[in-house]
Amino acid sequence: MEKSIWFHADDYGVTMEQCRRILDCHKDGVLNSISILPNSLILQDAQKMLDEIDPDANRIRRVLHLNFVEGRPLAGADKVPLLVDKEGYFDKSFIQILRYHFTKIGTGRKKLVSQLKLEIAAQLSAVTAENNFRITAIDSHQHYHMIPIVFDSLMEVLSEKEFEHLSIHQIRIPVDPAAPLTHNVRLLRGVPFINWVKWCILKIYANRTKKILLRKGIKIPIFFGIFYTCEMKKEVVEALLPAYKAYAAKRNQELELMFHPGNLLAAYELLDGRNTELAEFYMSDNRFYEAECLKLLKRIK
């Protein structure tokens, strides 16, 4: 499947209705790429729904959405205690894992790396050996794979005999180039402060990650989605897309736009219904507007 631009939806697989709302953005719009939550409770049914719409896997790129954010680990909570709370749910924030990267040394670091690799392997198996989604790319929920200790663990797992046959062509580096944004002063000024913070943190490790991936022959699409995370509305995308397309074309690279169109209707639908912060994220009206954008873009792409 050769594409120059990926209109991508994160977080596929929370509920069947949420999956349906995401795939509607393909049927009625431009969506041609999705990230699959591997610890979804409805993973098999989510795959069946996807394959009914795209049986040959040539219209929708399938991406593993590594998840250390919500729900239960697939390796078993007793096997990855450093990643979960007392009830066996993921509970470590991006900043906590990043702190571990700097503070875990010696035996403690070996234990963390072992648990990360165990869970990454379990999540890879869930969307390959157990349910063959025919994935060709990898990213992660809330970009945890950009933390060096997580990224290095992922690279080690991918090199293991069990997974060396996988055709992983792309891995996301979720750092938008700033140049295309400077063409629109109004939108440059409109970037939420928190998204600048995310961008700055992720950019710290972008060059390191890029060098490793390029050595391995893994492609890195130009990314468009951090500056306006959860704000990828029609007026934003319509204004900025031409500059991002031109930027990617000049460098002969593909372009990935990140959307979150799969809204939930109630907190109990979450993989961890206790998480009020994620509930707000999943039930935001902005997810509706991002889904609407993906459908309206059919007329302007």
Tab-separated table of C-alpha atoms in Angstrom:
chain	number	residue	atom	x	y	z
A	1	MET	CA	0.000	0.000	0.000
A	2	GLU	CA	1.779	3.146	-1.236
A	3	LYS	CA	0.450	6.454	0.030
A	4	SER	CA	1.946	9.920	0.193
A	5	ILE	CA	-0.359	11.090	2.967
A	6	TRP	CA	-1.873	9.222	5.891
A	7	PHE	CA	-5.059	10.546	7.462
A	8	HIS	CA	-4.693	8.656	10.683
A	9	ALA	CA	-6.958	7.850	13.651
A	10	ASP	CA	-5.461	6.878	17.009
A	11	ASP	CA	-7.094	4.676	19.664
A	12	TYR	CA	-9.020	2.117	17.590
A	13	GLY	CA	-10.524	-0.640	19.721
A	14	VAL	CA	-12.047	0.785	22.913
A	15	THR	CA	-15.639	-0.238	22.123
A	16	MET	CA	-17.407	-1.543	19.037
A	17	GLU	CA	-19.353	1.694	18.648
A	18	GLN	CA	-16.156	3.687	18.902
A	19	CYS	CA	-14.590	1.454	16.217
A	20	ARG	CA	-17.616	2.017	14.008
A	21	ARG	CA	-17.364	5.789	14.412
A	22	ILE	CA	-13.692	5.670	13.425
A	23	LEU	CA	-14.301	3.486	10.374
A	24	ASP	CA	-17.130	5.778	9.278
A	25	CYS	CA	-14.365	8.320	8.694
A	26	HIS	CA	-12.993	5.926	6.085
A	27	LYS	CA	-16.319	5.053	4.499
A	28	ASP	CA	-17.476	8.670	4.350
A	29	GLY	CA	-14.152	10.507	4.292
A	30	VAL	CA	-10.399	10.347	3.814
A	31	LEU	CA	-9.245	8.226	6.763
A	32	ASN	CA	-6.787	5.585	5.526
A	33	SER	CA	-4.806	4.629	8.635
A	34	ILE	CA	-5.621	3.535	12.196
A	35	SER	CA	-3.754	2.683	15.404
A	36	ILE	CA	-4.988	-0.437	17.192
A	37	LEU	CA	-5.041	-0.643	20.992
A	38	PRO	CA	-3.637	-4.148	21.576
A	39	ASN	CA	-5.128	-4.649	25.058
A	40	SER	CA	-8.629	-3.892	23.852
A	41	LEU	CA	-11.300	-6.100	25.406
A	42	ILE	CA	-12.979	-6.445	22.004
A	43	LEU	CA	-9.847	-6.923	19.885
A	44	GLN	CA	-11.088	-9.911	17.882
A	45	ASP	CA	-14.399	-8.236	17.029
A	46	ALA	CA	-12.603	-4.984	16.220
A	47	GLN	CA	-10.420	-6.870	13.743
A	48	LYS	CA	-13.445	-8.526	12.173
A	49	MET	CA	-15.148	-5.152	11.691
A	50	LEU	CA	-11.987	-3.711	10.126
A	51	ASP	CA	-11.527	-6.666	7.782
A	52	GLU	CA	-15.140	-6.477	6.637
A	53	ILE	CA	-14.494	-2.943	5.397
A	54	ASP	CA	-10.951	-3.573	4.137
A	55	PRO	CA	-10.527	-7.342	3.580
A	56	ASP	CA	-7.257	-7.044	1.645
A	57	ALA	CA	-5.686	-4.539	4.065
A	58	ASN	CA	-4.829	-2.281	1.134
A	59	ARG	CA	-7.027	0.706	1.927
A	60	ILE	CA	-6.379	1.207	5.650
A	61	ARG	CA	-2.879	1.099	7.096
A	62	ARG	CA	-2.854	-0.889	10.361
A	63	VAL	CA	-0.578	0.400	13.134
A	64	LEU	CA	0.199	-1.060	16.550
A	65	HIS	CA	-0.676	1.529	19.216
A	66	LEU	CA	1.634	0.444	22.037
A	67	ASN	CA	-0.245	1.136	25.242
A	68	PHE	CA	1.200	1.723	28.698
A	69	VAL	CA	-1.479	4.275	29.551
A	70	GLU	CA	-4.796	2.557	30.210
A	71	GLY	CA	-6.329	-0.827	30.791
A	72	ARG	CA	-4.571	-3.995	31.901
A	73	PRO	CA	-1.234	-5.297	30.603
A	74	LEU	CA	-1.297	-8.299	28.290
A	75	ALA	CA	1.769	-9.861	29.896
A	76	GLY	CA	-0.125	-10.118	33.194
A	77	ALA	CA	0.016	-7.590	36.006
A	78	ASP	CA	2.084	-9.927	38.162
A	79	LYS	CA	4.776	-9.997	35.446
A	80	VAL	CA	5.033	-6.194	35.050
A	81	PRO	CA	4.525	-4.740	38.563
A	82	LEU	CA	6.582	-1.630	37.778
A	83	LEU	CA	4.002	-0.579	35.176
A	84	VAL	CA	0.749	-1.066	37.090
A	85	ASP	CA	-1.122	-0.172	40.274
A	86	LYS	CA	-2.315	-2.530	42.995
A	87	GLU	CA	-5.412	-3.422	40.962
A	88	GLY	CA	-3.373	-4.398	37.926
A	89	TYR	CA	-4.071	-1.384	35.693
A	90	PHE	CA	-1.477	0.743	33.928
A	91	ASP	CA	-0.871	3.810	36.073
A	92	LYS	CA	2.496	5.319	35.101
A	93	SER	CA	2.399	8.669	33.327
A	94	PHE	CA	4.760	9.655	30.517
A	95	ILE	CA	6.725	11.786	32.995
A	96	GLN	CA	6.977	8.905	35.487
A	97	ILE	CA	8.428	6.545	32.863
A	98	LEU	CA	10.721	9.316	31.667
A	99	ARG	CA	11.889	9.764	35.263
A	100	TYR	CA	12.517	6.015	35.479
A	101	HIS	CA	14.728	6.360	32.388
A	102	PHE	CA	17.037	8.631	34.357
A	103	THR	CA	16.730	7.194	37.857
A	104	LYS	CA	16.550	3.423	37.402
A	105	ILE	CA	20.068	2.005	37.482
A	106	GLY	CA	21.653	-1.376	38.028
A	107	THR	CA	19.253	-4.166	38.950
A	108	GLY	CA	16.290	-1.783	39.044
A	109	ARG	CA	16.893	-0.742	35.455
A	110	LYS	CA	17.284	-4.341	34.299
A	111	LYS	CA	13.949	-5.195	35.907
A	112	LEU	CA	12.210	-2.264	34.224
A	113	VAL	CA	13.671	-3.106	30.798
A	114	SER	CA	12.687	-6.748	31.242
A	115	GLN	CA	9.105	-5.790	32.088
A	116	LEU	CA	8.870	-3.305	29.229
A	117	LYS	CA	10.113	-5.908	26.754
A	118	LEU	CA	7.737	-8.519	28.132
A	119	GLU	CA	4.745	-6.225	27.685
A	120	ILE	CA	5.823	-4.966	24.265
A	121	ALA	CA	6.189	-8.571	23.090
A	122	ALA	CA	2.741	-9.439	24.442
A	123	GLN	CA	1.181	-6.456	22.676
A	124	LEU	CA	2.941	-7.273	19.408
A	125	SER	CA	1.730	-10.877	19.646
A	126	ALA	CA	-1.839	-9.713	20.268
A	127	VAL	CA	-2.027	-7.979	16.868
A	128	THR	CA	0.088	-10.484	14.926
A	129	ALA	CA	0.147	-14.123	16.074
A	130	GLU	CA	-3.116	-14.007	18.056
A	131	ASN	CA	-5.092	-11.616	15.818
A	132	ASN	CA	-3.383	-10.915	12.528
A	133	PHE	CA	-4.145	-7.270	11.845
A	134	ARG	CA	-1.355	-7.195	9.232
A	135	ILE	CA	0.319	-4.240	10.893
A	136	THR	CA	3.025	-2.369	8.989
A	137	ALA	CA	3.781	0.443	11.429
A	138	ILE	CA	4.073	1.238	15.126
A	139	ASP	CA	3.288	4.239	17.306
A	140	SER	CA	2.134	4.519	20.906
A	141	HIS	CA	-0.624	5.842	23.129
A	142	GLN	CA	0.474	9.295	24.300
A	143	HIS	CA	3.839	8.759	22.583
A	144	TYR	CA	5.529	6.661	25.284
A	145	HIS	CA	7.737	5.023	22.652
A	146	MET	CA	9.674	8.298	22.392
A	147	ILE	CA	11.114	7.736	25.878
A	148	PRO	CA	14.556	6.215	25.174
A	149	ILE	CA	14.212	3.285	27.575
A	150	VAL	CA	10.879	2.344	25.972
A	151	PHE	CA	12.138	2.907	22.424
A	152	ASP	CA	15.273	0.844	22.978
A	153	SER	CA	13.176	-1.951	24.487
A	154	LEU	CA	10.930	-1.876	21.417
A	155	MET	CA	13.919	-2.112	19.087
A	156	GLU	CA	15.255	-5.109	21.010
A	157	VAL	CA	11.896	-6.897	20.868
A	158	LEU	CA	11.542	-6.274	17.120
A	159	SER	CA	14.952	-7.880	16.571
A	160	GLU	CA	13.949	-11.068	18.416
A	161	LYS	CA	13.398	-14.181	16.327
A	162	GLU	CA	9.687	-14.261	17.145
A	163	PHE	CA	9.115	-10.880	15.474
A	164	GLU	CA	11.935	-10.492	12.946
A	165	HIS	CA	9.585	-11.600	10.155
A	166	LEU	CA	7.257	-8.632	10.689
A	167	SER	CA	7.253	-6.013	7.954
A	168	ILE	CA	7.383	-2.861	10.070
A	169	HIS	CA	7.980	-0.140	7.496
A	170	GLN	CA	7.240	2.959	9.559
A	171	ILE	CA	7.491	4.205	13.136
A	172	ARG	CA	6.086	7.558	14.162
A	173	ILE	CA	8.194	10.432	15.437
A	174	PRO	CA	5.428	12.710	16.726
A	175	VAL	CA	7.221	16.032	16.315
A	176	ASP	CA	5.707	18.439	13.804
A	177	PRO	CA	8.176	20.514	11.801
A	178	ALA	CA	7.650	24.139	12.820
A	179	ALA	CA	8.318	25.629	9.375
A	180	PRO	CA	4.890	24.905	7.827
A	181	LEU	CA	3.173	26.456	10.835
A	182	THR	CA	5.065	29.730	10.420
A	183	HIS	CA	3.185	30.336	7.167
A	184	ASN	CA	0.077	31.107	9.234
A	185	VAL	CA	0.730	33.596	12.041
A	186	ARG	CA	-2.780	33.317	13.450
A	187	LEU	CA	-2.556	29.548	13.890
A	188	LEU	CA	1.032	29.794	15.105
A	189	ARG	CA	-0.179	32.020	17.919
A	190	GLY	CA	-3.156	29.748	18.518
A	191	VAL	CA	-1.178	26.625	19.447
A	192	PRO	CA	-2.201	25.686	23.028
A	193	PHE	CA	0.628	26.195	25.509
A	194	ILE	CA	0.445	22.572	26.701
A	195	ASN	CA	1.032	21.386	23.136
A	196	TRP	CA	4.190	23.511	22.913
A	197	VAL	CA	5.344	21.785	26.107
A	198	LYS	CA	4.649	18.337	24.599
A	199	TRP	CA	6.442	19.313	21.403
A	200	CYS	CA	9.531	20.505	23.284
A	201	ILE	CA	9.731	17.308	25.371
A	202	LEU	CA	9.293	15.009	22.391
A	203	LYS	CA	11.753	16.987	20.254
A	204	ILE	CA	14.548	16.308	22.756
A	205	TYR	CA	14.689	12.672	21.637
A	206	ALA	CA	13.575	13.069	18.012
A	207	ASN	CA	17.058	13.139	16.435
A	208	ARG	CA	18.259	10.142	18.453
A	209	THR	CA	15.174	8.139	17.480
A	210	LYS	CA	15.422	9.180	13.837
A	211	LYS	CA	19.066	8.101	13.514
A	212	ILE	CA	18.317	4.644	14.897
A	213	LEU	CA	15.282	4.119	12.672
A	214	LEU	CA	17.061	5.265	9.529
A	215	ARG	CA	19.934	2.858	10.237
A	216	LYS	CA	17.363	0.084	10.378
A	217	GLY	CA	15.698	1.191	7.144
A	218	ILE	CA	12.451	2.175	8.866
A	219	LYS	CA	10.694	5.181	7.334
A	220	ILE	CA	9.507	8.178	9.342
A	221	PRO	CA	6.612	10.163	7.866
A	222	ILE	CA	6.535	13.908	8.376
A	223	PHE	CA	4.143	14.426	11.256
A	224	PHE	CA	1.265	16.899	11.614
A	225	GLY	CA	-0.665	16.600	14.865
A	226	ILE	CA	1.182	17.645	18.028
A	227	PHE	CA	0.731	21.405	17.763
A	228	TYR	CA	-3.023	20.924	17.366
A	229	THR	CA	-3.559	17.640	19.214
A	230	CYS	CA	-7.306	17.241	19.824
A	231	GLU	CA	-7.860	20.429	17.825
A	232	MET	CA	-7.521	19.016	14.300
A	233	LYS	CA	-10.664	20.726	13.094
A	234	LYS	CA	-11.533	21.548	9.499
A	235	GLU	CA	-10.463	25.184	9.682
A	236	VAL	CA	-7.083	24.224	11.181
A	237	VAL	CA	-6.310	21.374	8.793
A	238	GLU	CA	-7.591	23.206	5.737
A	239	ALA	CA	-5.346	26.172	6.531
A	240	LEU	CA	-2.177	24.204	7.318
A	241	LEU	CA	-2.360	21.093	5.130
A	242	PRO	CA	-0.995	22.694	1.922
A	243	ALA	CA	2.160	23.877	3.722
A	244	TYR	CA	2.710	20.469	5.367
A	245	LYS	CA	2.143	18.659	2.070
A	246	ALA	CA	4.656	20.915	0.333
A	247	TYR	CA	7.165	20.396	3.175
A	248	ALA	CA	6.874	16.607	2.905
A	249	ALA	CA	6.980	16.590	-0.892
A	250	LYS	CA	10.145	18.702	-0.924
A	251	ARG	CA	11.843	16.074	1.257
A	252	ASN	CA	10.315	13.148	-0.650
A	253	GLN	CA	8.698	11.855	2.542
A	254	GLU	CA	5.204	10.708	3.385
A	255	LEU	CA	2.973	12.827	5.608
A	256	GLU	CA	0.915	11.634	8.573
A	257	LEU	CA	-1.919	13.649	10.096
A	258	MET	CA	-2.999	12.481	13.560
A	259	PHE	CA	-6.676	12.623	14.509
A	260	HIS	CA	-8.694	11.323	17.458
A	261	PRO	CA	-12.155	10.848	15.941
A	262	GLY	CA	-13.384	7.938	18.085
A	263	ASN	CA	-15.352	9.516	20.905
A	264	LEU	CA	-16.927	7.590	23.780
A	265	LEU	CA	-20.300	8.340	25.336
A	266	ALA	CA	-19.714	7.334	28.970
A	267	ALA	CA	-16.781	6.858	31.346
A	268	TYR	CA	-17.595	3.194	31.965
A	269	GLU	CA	-16.689	2.445	28.328
A	270	LEU	CA	-13.006	3.192	28.984
A	271	LEU	CA	-10.424	0.449	29.369
A	272	ASP	CA	-10.061	1.856	32.887
A	273	GLY	CA	-13.280	3.562	33.925
A	274	ARG	CA	-11.627	5.060	37.010
A	275	ASN	CA	-9.507	7.454	34.967
A	276	THR	CA	-11.351	10.785	34.932
A	277	GLU	CA	-8.635	12.529	32.914
A	278	LEU	CA	-8.910	9.983	30.101
A	279	ALA	CA	-12.693	10.114	30.310
A	280	GLU	CA	-12.566	13.824	29.526
A	281	PHE	CA	-10.147	13.123	26.664
A	282	TYR	CA	-12.343	10.421	25.113
A	283	MET	CA	-15.652	12.237	25.569
A	284	SER	CA	-14.497	15.636	24.342
A	285	ASP	CA	-16.637	17.306	21.675
A	286	ASN	CA	-13.394	17.837	19.770
A	287	ARG	CA	-13.420	14.176	18.780
A	288	PHE	CA	-16.701	14.799	16.989
A	289	TYR	CA	-15.199	17.813	15.210
A	290	GLU	CA	-12.125	15.821	14.194
A	291	ALA	CA	-14.341	13.075	12.765
A	292	GLU	CA	-16.295	15.731	10.916
A	293	CYS	CA	-13.039	17.130	9.538
A	294	LEU	CA	-11.993	13.737	8.170
A	295	LYS	CA	-15.298	13.494	6.322
A	296	LEU	CA	-15.259	17.051	5.003
A	297	LEU	CA	-11.661	16.714	3.827
A	298	LYS	CA	-12.925	14.369	1.136
A	299	ARG	CA	-13.857	17.526	-0.750
A	300	ILE	CA	-10.592	19.420	-0.269
A	301	LYS	CA	-7.753	16.863	-0.236
